[in-house]
CSV table of C-alpha atoms in Angstrom, one decimal:
chain,number,residue,atom,x,y,z
A,1,UNK,CA,202.1,-82.5,172.4
A,2,UNK,CA,198.7,-81.5,173.9
A,3,UNK,CA,200.1,-80.7,177.0
A,4,UNK,CA,202.8,-79.0,175.5
A,5,UNK,CA,200.0,-77.1,173.4
A,6,UNK,CA,197.7,-76.1,176.6
A,7,UNK,CA,201.1,-74.3,178.4
A,8,UNK,CA,202.1,-72.3,175.8
A,9,UNK,CA,198.7,-71.4,175.1
A,10,UNK,CA,198.2,-70.2,179.4
A,11,UNK,CA,202.1,-68.8,179.0
A,12,UNK,CA,200.9,-66.1,175.7
A,13,UNK,CA,197.2,-65.3,177.9
A,14,UNK,CA,199.8,-64.3,181.0
A,15,UNK,CA,202.3,-62.9,178.5
A,16,UNK,CA,199.0,-61.0,176.8
A,17,UNK,CA,197.1,-60.0,180.0
A,18,UNK,CA,200.5,-59.2,181.6
A,19,UNK,CA,201.5,-56.6,178.9
A,20,UNK,CA,198.4,-55.0,178.8
A,21,UNK,CA,197.8,-54.0,182.8
A,22,UNK,CA,199.0,-50.3,182.9
A,23,UNK,CA,198.4,-47.6,185.7
A,24,UNK,CA,197.5,-44.0,184.8
A,25,UNK,CA,199.1,-41.6,187.0
A,26,UNK,CA,197.9,-39.3,189.9
A,27,UNK,CA,197.0,-35.8,187.6
A,28,UNK,CA,197.0,-37.1,184.7
A,29,UNK,CA,194.5,-38.9,182.0
A,30,UNK,CA,195.5,-42.0,179.9
A,31,UNK,CA,194.8,-42.1,176.1
A,32,UNK,CA,194.7,-44.5,173.2
A,33,UNK,CA,195.9,-45.2,170.3
A,34,UNK,CA,195.7,-48.5,168.0
A,35,UNK,CA,196.9,-49.0,164.5
A,36,UNK,CA,198.1,-45.3,165.1
A,37,UNK,CA,194.7,-43.5,165.0
A,38,UNK,CA,194.1,-42.2,168.5
A,39,UNK,CA,190.8,-43.7,170.3
A,40,UNK,CA,187.9,-41.6,171.5
A,41,UNK,CA,188.2,-43.7,175.4
A,42,UNK,CA,190.5,-41.6,178.1
A,43,UNK,CA,191.3,-43.3,181.8
A,44,UNK,CA,191.3,-41.3,185.1
A,45,UNK,CA,194.3,-42.6,187.6
A,46,UNK,CA,194.0,-46.1,188.6
A,47,UNK,CA,194.9,-49.6,186.8
A,48,UNK,CA,193.6,-50.4,183.7
A,49,UNK,CA,193.9,-53.2,180.9
A,50,UNK,CA,194.8,-52.7,177.8
A,51,UNK,CA,195.4,-55.1,174.7
A,52,UNK,CA,199.2,-55.6,173.5
A,53,UNK,CA,198.3,-53.7,170.0
A,54,UNK,CA,197.3,-50.9,171.7
A,55,UNK,CA,199.4,-47.6,173.0
A,56,UNK,CA,199.4,-45.9,176.1
A,57,UNK,CA,200.8,-42.7,177.3
A,58,UNK,CA,199.8,-41.0,180.4
A,59,UNK,CA,198.5,-36.8,179.8
A,60,UNK,CA,199.1,-34.4,182.3
A,61,UNK,CA,196.0,-32.5,183.3
A,62,UNK,CA,197.3,-30.0,186.5
A,63,UNK,CA,199.4,-27.4,186.5
A,64,UNK,CA,202.4,-27.2,184.9
A,65,UNK,CA,204.9,-24.5,184.1
A,66,UNK,CA,206.6,-24.6,180.2
A,67,UNK,CA,210.3,-22.4,180.5
A,68,UNK,CA,210.9,-21.4,177.2
A,69,UNK,CA,214.1,-20.1,176.4
A,70,UNK,CA,217.0,-18.2,174.6
A,71,UNK,CA,214.4,-16.4,172.3
A,72,UNK,CA,215.6,-14.0,169.8
A,73,UNK,CA,214.0,-10.6,169.9
A,74,UNK,CA,215.2,-7.8,166.9
A,75,UNK,CA,213.6,-4.2,167.5
A,76,UNK,CA,212.3,-2.0,165.0
A,77,UNK,CA,215.8,0.1,165.4
A,78,UNK,CA,217.2,-3.3,164.4
A,79,UNK,CA,218.6,-4.3,168.0
A,80,UNK,CA,219.3,-8.0,168.7
A,81,UNK,CA,218.2,-9.0,171.8
A,82,UNK,CA,217.6,-12.3,173.4
A,83,UNK,CA,215.5,-13.1,176.8
A,84,UNK,CA,216.9,-15.5,178.7
A,85,UNK,CA,213.9,-17.5,179.6
A,86,UNK,CA,209.8,-16.8,180.1
A,87,UNK,CA,207.9,-18.9,181.7
A,88,UNK,CA,204.2,-19.9,181.0
A,89,UNK,CA,201.9,-21.4,183.5
A,90,UNK,CA,199.0,-23.4,181.9
A,91,UNK,CA,196.7,-26.3,182.3
A,92,UNK,CA,195.2,-28.6,179.9
A,93,UNK,CA,191.5,-29.5,180.6
A,94,UNK,CA,190.5,-32.7,180.8
A,95,UNK,CA,187.5,-32.7,179.3
A,96,UNK,CA,189.1,-31.4,176.2
A,97,UNK,CA,192.6,-33.9,176.3
A,98,UNK,CA,190.9,-36.0,173.6
A,99,UNK,CA,189.8,-32.8,171.2
A,100,UNK,CA,193.6,-31.7,171.9
A,101,UNK,CA,195.5,-34.0,171.4
A,102,UNK,CA,193.9,-35.3,168.3
A,103,UNK,CA,194.2,-32.0,167.1
A,104,UNK,CA,197.9,-31.6,168.0
A,105,UNK,CA,199.2,-34.4,169.8
A,106,UNK,CA,200.7,-35.2,173.0
A,107,UNK,CA,203.0,-32.2,171.9
A,108,UNK,CA,200.6,-29.9,172.4
A,109,UNK,CA,202.6,-26.8,173.8
A,110,UNK,CA,205.2,-26.8,171.7
A,111,UNK,CA,202.4,-25.3,169.1
A,112,UNK,CA,200.5,-23.3,171.1
A,113,UNK,CA,203.0,-22.1,174.3
A,114,UNK,CA,207.0,-22.8,173.2
A,115,UNK,CA,206.3,-21.6,169.3
A,116,UNK,CA,203.8,-18.9,170.0
A,117,UNK,CA,205.5,-17.3,172.6
A,118,UNK,CA,208.6,-17.1,169.5
A,119,UNK,CA,205.9,-15.8,167.7
A,120,UNK,CA,204.4,-12.8,170.0
A,121,UNK,CA,208.0,-12.3,171.2
A,122,UNK,CA,209.1,-10.9,167.8
A,123,UNK,CA,206.0,-9.6,166.5
A,124,UNK,CA,206.3,-7.3,169.6
A,125,UNK,CA,209.8,-6.8,169.6
A,126,UNK,CA,209.4,-5.6,166.0
A,127,UNK,CA,207.2,-3.1,166.4
A,128,UNK,CA,209.1,-1.4,169.1
A,129,UNK,CA,212.0,0.3,170.2
A,130,UNK,CA,215.0,-0.8,172.5
A,131,UNK,CA,213.6,2.1,175.3
A,132,UNK,CA,210.1,0.4,174.9
A,133,UNK,CA,211.3,-3.0,175.1
A,134,UNK,CA,214.0,-2.8,177.5
A,135,UNK,CA,212.5,-0.1,180.5
A,136,UNK,CA,208.8,1.6,179.1
A,137,UNK,CA,206.8,-0.9,177.8
A,138,UNK,CA,209.0,-4.2,179.6
A,139,UNK,CA,206.6,-4.2,182.9
A,140,UNK,CA,203.7,-4.8,180.6
A,141,UNK,CA,204.9,-7.7,178.6
A,142,UNK,CA,203.7,-10.4,180.6
A,143,UNK,CA,200.1,-9.4,180.3
A,144,UNK,CA,200.0,-9.2,176.7
A,145,UNK,CA,201.4,-12.6,176.4
A,146,UNK,CA,199.0,-14.2,178.4
A,147,UNK,CA,196.1,-12.0,176.4
A,148,UNK,CA,197.9,-12.8,173.1
A,149,UNK,CA,198.4,-16.7,174.0
A,150,UNK,CA,194.9,-17.3,175.3
A,151,UNK,CA,193.3,-15.1,172.8
A,152,UNK,CA,194.4,-17.8,170.0
A,153,UNK,CA,193.7,-20.8,172.6
A,154,UNK,CA,190.5,-20.1,172.6
A,155,UNK,CA,190.0,-19.7,168.4
A,156,UNK,CA,191.9,-22.4,168.2
A,157,UNK,CA,192.7,-25.0,171.1
A,158,UNK,CA,190.1,-24.1,173.9
A,159,UNK,CA,191.2,-27.0,176.2
A,160,UNK,CA,194.4,-25.0,176.7
A,161,UNK,CA,194.2,-22.6,179.4
A,162,UNK,CA,196.8,-19.7,180.2
A,163,UNK,CA,197.2,-18.9,183.5
A,164,UNK,CA,200.1,-16.9,184.2
A,165,UNK,CA,203.5,-15.9,181.9
A,166,UNK,CA,206.8,-14.8,183.6
A,167,UNK,CA,209.1,-12.8,181.7
A,168,UNK,CA,212.8,-12.2,182.6
A,169,UNK,CA,214.5,-9.0,181.8
A,170,UNK,CA,216.3,-9.4,177.9
A,171,UNK,CA,220.2,-9.6,177.3
A,172,UNK,CA,221.0,-6.3,175.2
A,173,UNK,CA,224.4,-6.1,173.7
A,174,UNK,CA,227.3,-4.9,176.3
A,175,UNK,CA,228.0,-1.1,175.5
A,176,UNK,CA,224.0,-0.1,175.6
A,177,UNK,CA,224.1,-2.3,178.7
A,178,UNK,CA,226.7,0.1,179.7
A,179,UNK,CA,225.0,3.0,178.7
A,180,UNK,CA,221.6,2.3,180.1
A,181,UNK,CA,223.0,1.7,183.6
A,182,UNK,CA,224.9,4.9,183.3
A,183,UNK,CA,221.6,6.1,182.6
A,184,UNK,CA,220.1,4.8,185.7
A,185,UNK,CA,222.6,6.4,187.9
A,186,UNK,CA,222.3,9.5,186.1
A,187,UNK,CA,218.6,9.0,186.8
A,188,UNK,CA,219.1,8.1,190.3
A,189,UNK,CA,221.3,11.4,191.0
A,190,UNK,CA,218.5,13.6,190.0
A,191,UNK,CA,216.1,11.7,191.6
A,192,UNK,CA,218.4,12.4,194.7
A,193,UNK,CA,218.8,15.8,194.1
A,194,UNK,CA,215.1,16.4,193.8
A,195,UNK,CA,214.1,14.2,196.5
A,196,UNK,CA,216.8,16.4,198.7
A,197,UNK,CA,214.8,19.7,197.3
A,198,UNK,CA,211.9,19.0,198.0
A,199,UNK,CA,213.3,17.9,201.3
A,200,UNK,CA,215.0,21.6,201.6
A,201,UNK,CA,211.5,23.2,200.3
A,202,UNK,CA,209.6,21.3,202.9
A,203,UNK,CA,212.0,22.3,205.7
A,204,UNK,CA,211.7,26.3,204.6
A,205,UNK,CA,208.0,26.0,204.4
A,206,UNK,CA,208.1,24.3,208.3
A,207,UNK,CA,210.4,27.0,209.2
A,208,UNK,CA,208.1,29.7,207.7
A,209,UNK,CA,204.8,28.6,208.8
A,210,UNK,CA,206.4,28.5,212.4
A,211,UNK,CA,207.5,31.9,212.3
A,212,UNK,CA,203.9,32.6,211.0
A,213,UNK,CA,202.5,31.1,214.1
A,214,UNK,CA,205.2,32.5,216.5
A,215,UNK,CA,204.2,36.2,215.0
A,216,UNK,CA,200.8,35.2,215.5
A,217,UNK,CA,201.5,34.2,219.1
A,218,UNK,CA,202.7,37.2,219.3
A,219,UNK,CA,200.6,39.3,218.1
A,220,UNK,CA,197.9,37.9,220.1
A,221,UNK,CA,199.4,38.6,223.3
A,222,UNK,CA,199.6,41.7,222.4
A,223,UNK,CA,196.2,42.1,221.4
A,224,UNK,CA,195.4,40.7,225.0
A,225,UNK,CA,198.2,43.0,226.7
A,226,UNK,CA,196.5,46.0,225.1
A,227,UNK,CA,192.4,45.1,226.2
A,228,UNK,CA,194.2,44.5,229.8
A,229,UNK,CA,195.9,47.8,229.6
A,230,UNK,CA,193.3,49.4,228.3
A,231,UNK,CA,190.4,47.6,230.7
A,232,UNK,CA,192.7,48.9,233.7
A,233,UNK,CA,192.3,52.5,231.8
A,234,UNK,CA,189.1,52.7,231.9
A,235,UNK,CA,188.6,51.0,235.6
A,236,UNK,CA,191.1,53.7,236.6
A,237,UNK,CA,189.1,56.5,235.1
A,238,UNK,CA,186.1,55.2,236.3
A,239,UNK,CA,187.0,54.6,240.2
A,240,UNK,CA,188.2,58.5,239.6
A,241,UNK,CA,184.7,59.6,238.7
A,242,UNK,CA,183.5,57.9,241.1
A,243,UNK,CA,185.5,59.7,243.7
A,244,UNK,CA,184.9,62.7,242.2
A,245,UNK,CA,181.6,62.4,242.3
A,246,UNK,CA,181.6,61.3,245.7
A,247,UNK,CA,184.0,64.2,246.6
A,248,UNK,CA,181.2,66.6,245.1
A,249,UNK,CA,178.7,65.0,246.9
A,250,UNK,CA,180.0,65.7,250.7
A,251,UNK,CA,180.8,68.9,249.3
A,252,UNK,CA,177.3,69.7,248.1
A,253,UNK,CA,176.1,68.1,251.1
A,254,UNK,CA,178.8,70.2,254.0
A,255,UNK,CA,177.5,73.7,251.8
A,256,UNK,CA,173.3,72.2,252.2
A,257,UNK,CA,173.9,72.0,256.1
A,258,UNK,CA,175.4,75.2,256.4
A,259,UNK,CA,173.2,77.1,254.7
A,260,UNK,CA,170.4,75.4,256.5
A,261,UNK,CA,172.3,76.6,259.5
A,262,UNK,CA,172.7,79.1,258.9
A,263,UNK,CA,169.5,79.9,257.9
A,264,UNK,CA,167.9,78.5,261.2
A,265,UNK,CA,170.2,81.3,263.1
A,266,UNK,CA,169.2,83.5,260.8
A,267,UNK,CA,165.1,82.9,261.6
A,268,UNK,CA,166.2,82.4,265.4
A,269,UNK,CA,167.6,85.7,264.9
A,270,UNK,CA,164.9,86.9,263.1
A,271,UNK,CA,162.2,85.9,266.1
A,272,UNK,CA,164.6,88.1,268.7
A,273,UNK,CA,164.4,91.1,267.1
A,274,UNK,CA,160.6,91.4,267.4
A,275,UNK,CA,158.9,94.1,268.5
A,276,UNK,CA,157.6,92.2,272.1
A,277,UNK,CA,161.2,91.3,272.3
A,278,UNK,CA,162.2,94.7,272.1
A,279,UNK,CA,160.0,96.5,274.1
A,280,UNK,CA,160.9,93.7,276.7
A,281,UNK,CA,164.7,94.3,276.4
A,282,UNK,CA,163.7,98.7,276.8
A,283,UNK,CA,161.8,97.7,279.9
A,284,UNK,CA,164.7,95.9,281.6
A,285,UNK,CA,166.9,98.3,280.7
A,286,UNK,CA,165.4,101.2,282.5
A,287,UNK,CA,164.8,99.7,285.1
A,288,UNK,CA,168.3,98.5,285.0
A,289,UNK,CA,169.3,102.7,284.9
A,290,UNK,CA,166.9,103.7,288.0
A,291,UNK,CA,168.7,101.4,290.5
């Protein structure tokens, strides 16, 4: 009986020890409950031991994406829309695991992600028209949701970090969707027509600039030719003036030379008609006559 009792004790201890061995996975934190009360101690990844009376759960503390689907949205005009999917990238900080789980259980993201997304979408839609929700302000919705989620988490659940929100285009009633598609087609046609008009205007401006450039070029060529012609005329006039001056100088020099020769001849003649010369000529004439 003692042997049986010892075997039973050993077997019981082995069972207790075996059921107490557990693993905390990588990227998780181990949290524990004893008698329904959350224990303040947490465990890092690896193998650990707990008593058989302690409950254990792995809590993910890396980046995760919560997908909130089929979110109804009633606009201020009474049109009902549905967001097929909104993805929220978030993370539970390791140092805040205990306090967050204590306040909001391991399903903390249901309160601060899933339910909060529904609330914020309803708030947004109820204060905006269909045009604003579907077109005008849709590109601002993801940032607005990040801000709203993080603001309330900072106040009530500071261990939750909201990294990003991705919002898909909402589904709208078919008749309204057809109207929007037609409106988009007309807008596209208008944009194309406007673009063609801009191209035409640009081509006209280019052609006009080309004509102006060509006219300026012709004008400059004409000015250059006119200046060249004027320079040639001035050169011709200067050449003619020089030739005239040379001619007059030559004529004046010739006249001066003739005048000088005539004066010299006259002076010579004047010297020949001197009394002595005349007396000699008279004597010579008389001598000839006596012979």
